[in-house]
Amino acid sequence: MSAAPDRRQMLAALAGATGRAGAALPALPAMAAPAAGAAPDALRDGARDRADALDLLRRMAEPLLGAMSRGRLQRDWRPELSPSWDGRNPKVAYMEGFARLLDGIAPWLALRDDGSAEARWRARLRDQALASLAHAVDPASPDYLLWRSEGQPLVDSAFLTSALLRAPAALWAPLDRTTQRRLIEEIVALRRVSPPYQNWILFAAMNEAFLLSVGERWDPMRVELSLRTLARWYVGDGWYGDGERFHFDYYNSYVIHPMQVQILATLARAAPALALRPAGELARAVRRAQRYAEHLERMIAPDGSFAAIGRSLTYRTAVHQPLALLAWRGELPASLPAGQVRAATMAAQRRVFAAPDNFDAGGFLTIGFAGHQPALGDAYSNAGSMYIAAESLLALGLPADAAYWTAPPAPWTMRRAFAGAPFRKDYYVTY
């Protein structure tokens, strides 16, 4: 296998490009992964891991935000649709792509500007995100999103409001008052959508939590009822059902754990008068997310591959959102040291994104699990849906000198197990 390129040198080169307003960014080669049947790659240090994660963030963010910030996304991009597309308005794809991307990169956009090359690049993307938000809610813009028809906008409005909750000073406070008012009006209008009795109840609750956070009139019953309903779906050992029945898929990763923690954290800060006790419920939700994260880490194979199971498996590395979320929040359990989690999840990123056809000729994500595999798409899948993979990048919200990025890399559970090394045994929990 040929030597992988040095991302630190690439980012230094990137600094020169991003320092010039409007300059095109240089193309970066895809992350290298081991060939099938090869021994696992050597563990990488934190600087290399972070550079690879930034490379992936750039690949996802630049084409989409670059076009939308100029009001040209819907003109320039025709998102791929699943072969089994269910006939809904395909323009739902634009909100899916924008909102899911923004939710994943919001913590990174909120990092302090320190004059570094990365900070200059981040400031450029932040400006693009703010301009894109203005287009998203301006009825006169070519990139006004599909807020007022279909039920799908409820889903992706919640990813958008989650992004604003994750980075209010970076993404909400700088917006002009007109854009803020328009966004609030669109969120309130989505109360017209009655969510199906599954993970969708959290989307309605997320929007209400956002309204609470910005001092708008909110509906406590939508939030409390959603959280109490979800509590009844808990099946044990860190896993929730998605509705009355348990589904063996990754929606605990995509939606259930992250959004429950986000909503409860917002309630705990605001301390509204509720029968539900947000602080206590948040502590329990984090413990359950930690237990679920232990399962996720154990399912990463020595070469970084992981099981392709259930619906929406084309969401790729969004599977590992809870690990990234807990790292960003500083809440990884003692059983999951930072260097171990970073090594495992970055090995998974390299394995999945090594194939160049994860992105199309225009630089946009394609439908697939580890490359372009459109037949894997579900009836609701489109290329915009795929941007939920950005949720796996939440740990980039920690600065480069944080322990997560400076801790020595450590072999993860399955790497130890298949090397014949000691590894931690695993037992169920009762909380």
Short mmCIF file of C-alpha atoms in Angstrom, two decimals:
data_model
loop_
_atom_site.label_atom_id
_atom_site.label_comp_id
_atom_site.label_asym_id
_atom_site.label_seq_id
_atom_site.Cartn_x
_atom_site.Cartn_y
_atom_site.Cartn_z
CA MET A 1 0.00 0.00 0.00
CA SER A 2 1.37 3.42 -0.90
CA ALA A 3 2.05 5.97 1.81
CA ALA A 4 -0.94 8.14 2.74
CA PRO A 5 -0.60 11.89 2.11
CA ASP A 6 0.21 14.16 5.06
CA ARG A 7 -2.97 16.16 5.86
CA ARG A 8 -1.04 18.62 8.01
CA GLN A 9 0.89 19.74 4.95
CA MET A 10 -2.37 19.90 3.00
CA LEU A 11 -3.97 22.11 5.62
CA ALA A 12 -0.97 24.41 5.52
CA ALA A 13 -1.48 24.69 1.78
CA LEU A 14 -5.16 25.23 2.40
CA ALA A 15 -4.38 28.22 4.59
CA GLY A 16 -3.02 30.12 1.62
CA ALA A 17 -6.15 29.46 -0.41
CA THR A 18 -8.62 30.27 2.33
CA GLY A 19 -6.82 33.48 3.19
CA ARG A 20 -7.98 34.95 -0.12
CA ALA A 21 -11.64 35.86 -0.36
CA GLY A 22 -13.42 33.73 -2.91
CA ALA A 23 -10.34 31.66 -3.79
CA ALA A 24 -10.98 28.08 -4.81
CA LEU A 25 -9.82 25.47 -2.33
CA PRO A 26 -7.35 22.86 -3.57
CA ALA A 27 -8.59 19.34 -4.22
CA LEU A 28 -7.51 16.86 -1.56
CA PRO A 29 -7.08 13.13 -2.22
CA ALA A 30 -9.46 10.70 -0.56
CA MET A 31 -8.57 9.24 2.82
CA ALA A 32 -6.70 5.98 2.36
CA ALA A 33 -8.04 2.76 3.87
CA PRO A 34 -6.42 -0.68 4.04
CA ALA A 35 -7.06 -3.03 1.16
CA ALA A 36 -9.47 -5.90 1.70
CA GLY A 37 -7.78 -8.64 3.68
CA ALA A 38 -4.82 -6.47 4.64
CA ALA A 39 -3.61 -6.02 8.19
CA PRO A 40 -5.14 -3.00 9.94
CA ASP A 41 -3.34 0.28 9.46
CA ALA A 42 -1.01 1.59 12.11
CA LEU A 43 -2.66 3.82 14.68
CA ARG A 44 -2.39 7.54 13.82
CA ASP A 45 -1.59 10.38 16.16
CA GLY A 46 -4.19 12.97 17.06
CA ALA A 47 -2.88 15.64 14.70
CA ARG A 48 -3.14 13.27 11.76
CA ASP A 49 -6.60 12.11 12.82
CA ARG A 50 -7.83 15.68 13.16
CA ALA A 51 -6.41 16.65 9.78
CA ASP A 52 -8.23 13.71 8.20
CA ALA A 53 -11.48 14.72 9.91
CA LEU A 54 -11.06 18.30 8.65
CA ASP A 55 -10.42 16.95 5.16
CA LEU A 56 -13.74 15.10 5.30
CA LEU A 57 -15.56 18.15 6.69
CA ARG A 58 -14.24 20.22 3.81
CA ARG A 59 -15.35 17.66 1.24
CA MET A 60 -18.87 17.69 2.64
CA ALA A 61 -19.25 21.39 3.38
CA GLU A 62 -17.55 23.37 0.65
CA PRO A 63 -19.68 22.40 -2.38
CA LEU A 64 -23.00 22.75 -0.55
CA LEU A 65 -22.35 25.91 1.45
CA GLY A 66 -20.38 27.50 -1.35
CA ALA A 67 -23.35 27.22 -3.71
CA MET A 68 -26.14 27.97 -1.24
CA SER A 69 -24.43 31.04 0.19
CA ARG A 70 -24.67 32.53 -3.31
CA GLY A 71 -28.28 31.40 -3.82
CA ARG A 72 -27.21 28.86 -6.45
CA LEU A 73 -27.62 25.48 -4.75
CA GLN A 74 -30.95 24.61 -6.35
CA ARG A 75 -29.72 25.83 -9.71
CA ASP A 76 -26.43 23.95 -9.66
CA TRP A 77 -27.28 20.69 -7.86
CA ARG A 78 -29.80 18.02 -8.86
CA PRO A 79 -29.64 15.60 -5.94
CA GLU A 80 -29.68 11.92 -6.77
CA LEU A 81 -32.88 10.08 -5.79
CA SER A 82 -33.22 6.49 -4.66
CA PRO A 83 -34.41 4.08 -7.39
CA SER A 84 -37.37 3.33 -5.09
CA TRP A 85 -38.21 7.04 -4.56
CA ASP A 86 -41.69 7.42 -3.07
CA GLY A 87 -42.78 10.37 -5.18
CA ARG A 88 -42.57 13.20 -2.67
CA ASN A 89 -41.36 16.58 -3.91
CA PRO A 90 -37.64 16.06 -4.62
CA LYS A 91 -36.89 19.58 -3.38
CA VAL A 92 -36.97 18.17 0.15
CA ALA A 93 -33.38 17.15 -0.60
CA TYR A 94 -32.06 20.70 -0.29
CA MET A 95 -33.26 21.16 3.27
CA GLU A 96 -32.04 17.69 4.16
CA GLY A 97 -28.56 18.39 2.87
CA PHE A 98 -28.21 21.85 4.38
CA ALA A 99 -29.73 21.14 7.80
CA ARG A 100 -27.96 17.84 8.40
CA LEU A 101 -24.61 19.21 7.33
CA LEU A 102 -24.99 22.28 9.53
CA ASP A 103 -25.94 20.22 12.58
CA GLY A 104 -22.78 18.16 12.27
CA ILE A 105 -20.36 21.04 11.76
CA ALA A 106 -22.02 23.57 14.11
CA PRO A 107 -19.72 22.87 17.09
CA TRP A 108 -16.66 23.36 14.89
CA LEU A 109 -18.06 26.59 13.45
CA ALA A 110 -18.45 27.82 17.04
CA LEU A 111 -14.76 27.41 17.92
CA ARG A 112 -12.84 30.55 18.89
CA ASP A 113 -11.09 32.37 16.06
CA ASP A 114 -7.38 32.39 16.88
CA GLY A 115 -5.79 33.62 13.66
CA SER A 116 -4.67 30.16 12.56
CA ALA A 117 -5.09 28.81 9.04
CA GLU A 118 -7.92 26.59 10.28
CA ALA A 119 -9.65 29.57 11.91
CA ARG A 120 -9.50 31.62 8.69
CA TRP A 121 -10.99 28.73 6.77
CA ARG A 122 -13.64 28.25 9.48
CA ALA A 123 -14.59 31.92 9.36
CA ARG A 124 -15.17 31.64 5.64
CA LEU A 125 -17.43 28.59 6.07
CA ARG A 126 -19.25 30.28 8.95
CA ASP A 127 -20.00 33.29 6.75
CA GLN A 128 -21.27 30.93 4.07
CA ALA A 129 -23.48 29.16 6.61
CA LEU A 130 -25.00 32.45 7.77
CA ALA A 131 -25.63 33.57 4.18
CA SER A 132 -27.19 30.18 3.46
CA LEU A 133 -29.51 30.52 6.46
CA ALA A 134 -30.72 33.84 5.08
CA HIS A 135 -31.44 32.27 1.67
CA ALA A 136 -33.16 29.30 3.34
CA VAL A 137 -36.00 31.44 4.74
CA ASP A 138 -36.23 34.23 2.16
CA PRO A 139 -39.22 33.58 -0.14
CA ALA A 140 -37.58 35.75 -2.81
CA SER A 141 -34.39 33.66 -2.87
CA PRO A 142 -33.79 30.91 -5.45
CA ASP A 143 -32.65 28.81 -2.47
CA TYR A 144 -35.74 29.31 -0.33
CA LEU A 145 -36.31 25.86 1.11
CA LEU A 146 -39.41 23.70 0.91
CA TRP A 147 -40.97 24.63 4.24
CA ARG A 148 -44.66 24.82 3.38
CA SER A 149 -45.48 21.46 1.80
CA GLU A 150 -44.80 17.78 2.56
CA GLY A 151 -44.21 16.40 6.04
CA GLN A 152 -40.45 15.88 5.61
CA PRO A 153 -39.55 19.50 6.47
CA LEU A 154 -40.47 18.74 10.11
CA VAL A 155 -37.60 16.24 10.20
CA ASP A 156 -34.95 18.51 8.80
CA SER A 157 -36.13 21.67 10.52
CA ALA A 158 -35.19 19.81 13.71
CA PHE A 159 -31.66 19.19 12.47
CA LEU A 160 -31.50 22.91 11.68
CA THR A 161 -32.78 24.00 15.09
CA SER A 162 -30.42 21.50 16.71
CA ALA A 163 -27.54 23.21 14.89
CA LEU A 164 -28.68 26.57 16.25
CA LEU A 165 -28.86 25.12 19.75
CA ARG A 166 -25.36 23.68 19.40
CA ALA A 167 -23.84 26.97 18.23
CA PRO A 168 -26.13 29.89 19.14
CA ALA A 169 -23.40 32.52 19.28
CA ALA A 170 -22.01 31.50 15.90
CA LEU A 171 -25.20 30.71 13.96
CA TRP A 172 -28.15 32.48 15.61
CA ALA A 173 -26.93 35.70 17.22
CA PRO A 174 -25.23 37.05 14.04
CA LEU A 175 -28.38 36.67 11.92
CA ASP A 176 -30.23 39.87 11.09
CA ARG A 177 -33.60 40.32 12.75
CA THR A 178 -35.53 39.70 9.53
CA THR A 179 -33.88 36.31 9.03
CA GLN A 180 -34.44 35.39 12.67
CA ARG A 181 -38.12 36.32 12.43
CA ARG A 182 -38.60 34.41 9.19
CA LEU A 183 -36.96 31.32 10.65
CA ILE A 184 -39.13 31.42 13.76
CA GLU A 185 -42.24 31.77 11.60
CA GLU A 186 -41.27 28.74 9.52
CA ILE A 187 -40.59 26.64 12.62
CA VAL A 188 -43.91 27.60 14.22
CA ALA A 189 -45.78 26.86 10.97
CA LEU A 190 -44.46 23.29 11.01
CA ARG A 191 -46.79 22.53 13.90
CA ARG A 192 -49.17 21.70 11.06
CA VAL A 193 -47.32 18.36 10.68
CA SER A 194 -48.58 15.62 12.98
CA PRO A 195 -45.52 13.43 13.54
CA PRO A 196 -45.77 9.66 13.10
CA TYR A 197 -45.57 7.68 16.32
CA GLN A 198 -41.85 6.98 16.08
CA ASN A 199 -38.60 8.98 16.27
CA TRP A 200 -40.40 11.88 14.55
CA ILE A 201 -41.85 12.95 17.91
CA LEU A 202 -38.36 14.19 18.81
CA PHE A 203 -38.30 16.49 15.79
CA ALA A 204 -41.39 18.30 17.05
CA ALA A 205 -39.87 18.50 20.53
CA MET A 206 -36.55 19.83 19.21
CA ASN A 207 -38.26 22.72 17.47
CA GLU A 208 -40.13 23.66 20.62
CA ALA A 209 -36.92 23.50 22.65
CA PHE A 210 -35.32 25.90 20.18
CA LEU A 211 -38.23 28.32 20.49
CA LEU A 212 -37.84 28.19 24.27
CA SER A 213 -34.12 28.94 23.94
CA VAL A 214 -34.69 32.12 21.94
CA GLY A 215 -37.46 33.45 24.18
CA GLU A 216 -40.38 32.64 21.88
CA ARG A 217 -43.69 31.13 22.84
CA TRP A 218 -43.25 27.36 22.95
CA ASP A 219 -45.45 24.34 23.59
CA PRO A 220 -44.28 22.47 26.72
CA MET A 221 -46.77 19.67 26.14
CA ARG A 222 -45.21 18.75 22.77
CA VAL A 223 -41.84 18.43 24.50
CA GLU A 224 -42.87 16.67 27.68
CA LEU A 225 -45.20 14.24 25.94
CA SER A 226 -42.50 13.34 23.42
CA LEU A 227 -39.93 12.66 26.13
CA ARG A 228 -42.35 10.62 28.23
CA THR A 229 -43.36 8.59 25.20
CA LEU A 230 -39.74 7.90 24.35
CA ALA A 231 -39.12 6.74 27.93
CA ARG A 232 -41.79 4.06 27.44
CA TRP A 233 -39.94 2.79 24.37
CA TYR A 234 -36.74 2.06 26.27
CA VAL A 235 -35.98 -1.65 25.85
CA GLY A 236 -32.88 -1.80 28.06
CA ASP A 237 -29.09 -1.89 27.95
CA GLY A 238 -28.87 1.53 26.28
CA TRP A 239 -31.28 0.80 23.41
CA TYR A 240 -34.65 2.37 22.58
CA GLY A 241 -37.37 1.06 20.34
CA ASP A 242 -38.48 3.34 17.55
CA GLY A 243 -42.16 3.24 18.32
CA GLU A 244 -43.85 0.31 20.01
CA ARG A 245 -41.50 -2.24 18.45
CA PHE A 246 -37.75 -2.56 18.57
CA HIS A 247 -35.96 -2.00 15.24
CA PHE A 248 -32.43 -3.37 14.86
CA ASP A 249 -31.00 -0.40 13.02
CA TYR A 250 -29.04 2.73 13.84
CA TYR A 251 -31.81 5.22 14.59
CA ASN A 252 -30.61 5.24 18.19
CA SER A 253 -27.50 6.86 16.66
CA TYR A 254 -29.08 9.05 14.00
CA VAL A 255 -31.83 10.59 16.14
CA ILE A 256 -32.88 9.07 19.44
CA HIS A 257 -29.90 9.46 21.77
CA PRO A 258 -28.49 12.72 20.35
CA MET A 259 -31.79 14.57 20.11
CA GLN A 260 -33.02 13.40 23.50
CA VAL A 261 -29.80 14.66 25.13
CA GLN A 262 -29.98 17.97 23.20
CA ILE A 263 -33.59 18.62 24.18
CA LEU A 264 -33.05 17.73 27.84
CA ALA A 265 -29.89 19.85 28.03
CA THR A 266 -31.84 22.82 26.67
CA LEU A 267 -34.61 22.29 29.22
CA ALA A 268 -32.12 21.89 32.04
CA ARG A 269 -30.51 25.24 31.18
CA ALA A 270 -33.81 27.09 30.83
CA ALA A 271 -35.38 25.40 33.90
CA PRO A 272 -39.04 25.84 32.86
CA ALA A 273 -41.78 24.70 35.22
CA LEU A 274 -42.48 21.11 34.15
CA ALA A 275 -43.70 17.98 35.87
CA LEU A 276 -40.72 16.25 34.24
CA ARG A 277 -37.42 17.02 35.97
CA PRO A 278 -35.00 17.85 33.13
CA ALA A 279 -31.74 17.70 35.09
CA GLY A 280 -32.40 14.22 36.42
CA GLU A 281 -33.72 12.99 33.09
CA LEU A 282 -30.65 14.42 31.34
CA ALA A 283 -28.30 12.55 33.67
CA ARG A 284 -30.11 9.29 32.94
CA ALA A 285 -30.19 9.97 29.19
CA VAL A 286 -26.44 10.55 29.16
CA ARG A 287 -25.80 7.31 31.06
CA ARG A 288 -27.89 5.39 28.57
CA ALA A 289 -26.15 7.08 25.66
CA GLN A 290 -22.81 6.11 27.20
CA ARG A 291 -23.91 2.49 27.40
CA TYR A 292 -25.10 2.55 23.79
CA ALA A 293 -21.77 4.12 22.81
CA GLU A 294 -19.98 1.15 24.36
CA HIS A 295 -21.87 -1.10 21.96
CA LEU A 296 -21.01 1.10 18.99
CA GLU A 297 -17.30 1.05 19.82
CA ARG A 298 -17.30 -2.74 20.18
CA MET A 299 -18.90 -3.10 16.73
CA ILE A 300 -15.97 -1.42 14.95
CA ALA A 301 -13.80 -4.18 13.46
CA PRO A 302 -9.98 -4.13 13.54
CA ASP A 303 -9.87 -2.63 10.03
CA GLY A 304 -12.48 0.06 10.77
CA SER A 305 -15.42 -1.69 9.11
CA PHE A 306 -18.74 -2.04 10.93
CA ALA A 307 -22.03 -3.83 10.40
CA ALA A 308 -24.31 -2.55 7.62
CA ILE A 309 -27.68 -3.17 9.24
CA GLY A 310 -31.21 -1.83 9.05
CA ARG A 311 -32.83 1.05 7.24
CA SER A 312 -30.96 4.20 6.31
CA LEU A 313 -27.62 2.41 6.34
CA THR A 314 -26.57 4.83 3.57
CA TYR A 315 -26.13 7.41 6.32
CA ARG A 316 -22.64 5.96 6.56
CA THR A 317 -20.64 7.14 9.58
CA ALA A 318 -23.59 8.94 11.19
CA VAL A 319 -23.75 5.61 13.04
CA HIS A 320 -21.03 6.95 15.34
CA GLN A 321 -22.71 10.26 16.20
CA PRO A 322 -23.20 9.30 19.89
CA LEU A 323 -19.47 8.68 20.32
CA ALA A 324 -18.68 12.04 18.74
CA LEU A 325 -21.40 13.78 20.76
CA LEU A 326 -20.18 12.40 24.08
CA ALA A 327 -16.61 13.34 23.20
CA TRP A 328 -17.65 16.90 22.34
CA ARG A 329 -19.67 17.21 25.56
CA GLY A 330 -16.79 15.80 27.63
CA GLU A 331 -18.94 12.85 28.71
CA LEU A 332 -17.22 9.76 27.33
CA PRO A 333 -17.42 7.04 29.99
CA ALA A 334 -14.28 5.79 31.71
CA SER A 335 -14.59 2.58 29.68
CA LEU A 336 -14.00 4.57 26.47
CA PRO A 337 -10.75 6.56 26.69
CA ALA A 338 -10.50 9.44 24.25
CA GLY A 339 -7.53 8.04 22.31
CA GLN A 340 -9.33 4.76 21.84
CA VAL A 341 -12.56 6.34 20.63
CA ARG A 342 -10.73 8.67 18.27
CA ALA A 343 -8.68 5.83 16.79
CA ALA A 344 -11.74 3.62 16.30
CA THR A 345 -14.03 6.21 14.75
CA MET A 346 -11.36 7.63 12.46
CA ALA A 347 -10.54 4.10 11.29
CA ALA A 348 -14.24 3.80 10.39
CA GLN A 349 -14.18 7.13 8.54
CA ARG A 350 -11.18 6.00 6.50
CA ARG A 351 -12.75 2.65 5.70
CA VAL A 352 -16.03 4.17 4.50
CA PHE A 353 -14.73 7.25 2.69
CA ALA A 354 -11.74 5.70 0.95
CA ALA A 355 -13.82 5.08 -2.19
CA PRO A 356 -13.77 8.21 -4.40
CA ASP A 357 -17.35 7.64 -5.60
CA ASN A 358 -18.74 8.57 -2.19
CA PHE A 359 -18.85 11.98 -3.91
CA ASP A 360 -20.07 12.79 -7.41
CA ALA A 361 -18.31 14.86 -10.06
CA GLY A 362 -19.69 18.06 -8.53
CA GLY A 363 -18.37 17.16 -5.08
CA PHE A 364 -21.75 16.22 -3.56
CA LEU A 365 -22.40 13.05 -1.57
CA THR A 366 -23.86 10.07 -3.40
CA ILE A 367 -26.28 7.42 -2.15
CA GLY A 368 -24.38 4.46 -0.73
CA PHE A 369 -22.72 2.91 2.29
CA ALA A 370 -19.07 2.67 1.23
CA GLY A 371 -19.13 4.23 -2.20
CA HIS A 372 -21.88 4.85 -4.74
CA GLN A 373 -24.50 2.12 -4.16
CA PRO A 374 -27.84 3.67 -5.14
CA ALA A 375 -29.76 0.39 -4.81
CA LEU A 376 -29.18 0.60 -1.05
CA GLY A 377 -31.33 3.73 -0.87
CA ASP A 378 -34.70 3.56 0.85
CA ALA A 379 -37.89 5.04 -0.61
CA TYR A 380 -37.15 8.35 1.13
CA SER A 381 -33.41 8.44 0.35
CA ASN A 382 -31.83 11.18 -1.71
CA ALA A 383 -28.35 12.63 -1.88
CA GLY A 384 -29.34 15.36 0.58
CA SER A 385 -30.22 12.73 3.16
CA MET A 386 -26.63 11.52 3.10
CA TYR A 387 -25.32 14.68 4.77
CA ILE A 388 -26.33 13.30 8.15
CA ALA A 389 -22.89 11.65 7.96
CA ALA A 390 -21.56 15.06 9.07
CA GLU A 391 -22.91 14.23 12.55
CA SER A 392 -19.91 11.93 12.96
CA LEU A 393 -17.66 15.05 12.95
CA LEU A 394 -19.01 16.62 16.16
CA ALA A 395 -15.72 16.05 17.99
CA LEU A 396 -14.16 18.67 15.72
CA GLY A 397 -15.96 21.08 18.03
CA LEU A 398 -13.08 20.40 20.42
CA PRO A 399 -10.00 22.52 19.69
CA ALA A 400 -6.79 20.93 18.45
CA ASP A 401 -5.19 21.12 21.90
CA ALA A 402 -8.07 19.30 23.63
CA ALA A 403 -7.26 15.95 25.22
CA TYR A 404 -9.41 14.16 22.66
CA TRP A 405 -6.97 15.19 19.91
CA THR A 406 -3.73 15.01 21.91
CA ALA A 407 -4.25 11.69 23.72
CA PRO A 408 -2.08 8.87 22.36
CA PRO A 409 -4.02 6.55 20.05
CA ALA A 410 -5.11 3.27 21.63
CA PRO A 411 -6.38 0.05 20.04
CA TRP A 412 -10.13 -0.31 20.33
CA THR A 413 -11.96 -3.35 21.68
CA MET A 414 -12.16 -5.53 18.57
CA ARG A 415 -8.65 -4.64 17.55
CA ARG A 416 -7.45 -5.91 20.92
CA ALA A 417 -9.69 -8.97 20.75
CA PHE A 418 -8.49 -10.15 17.34
CA ALA A 419 -4.86 -9.45 18.25
CA GLY A 420 -5.14 -11.83 21.18
CA ALA A 421 -4.66 -8.99 23.66
CA PRO A 422 -6.61 -8.48 26.89
CA PHE A 423 -9.85 -6.53 26.48
CA ARG A 424 -12.72 -5.48 28.70
CA LYS A 425 -15.56 -7.96 29.12
CA ASP A 426 -19.08 -6.66 28.59
CA TYR A 427 -22.26 -7.02 30.65
CA TYR A 428 -25.71 -5.50 30.43
CA VAL A 429 -26.82 -2.60 32.61
CA THR A 430 -30.11 -2.07 34.39
CA TYR A 431 -30.44 1.75 34.16
#
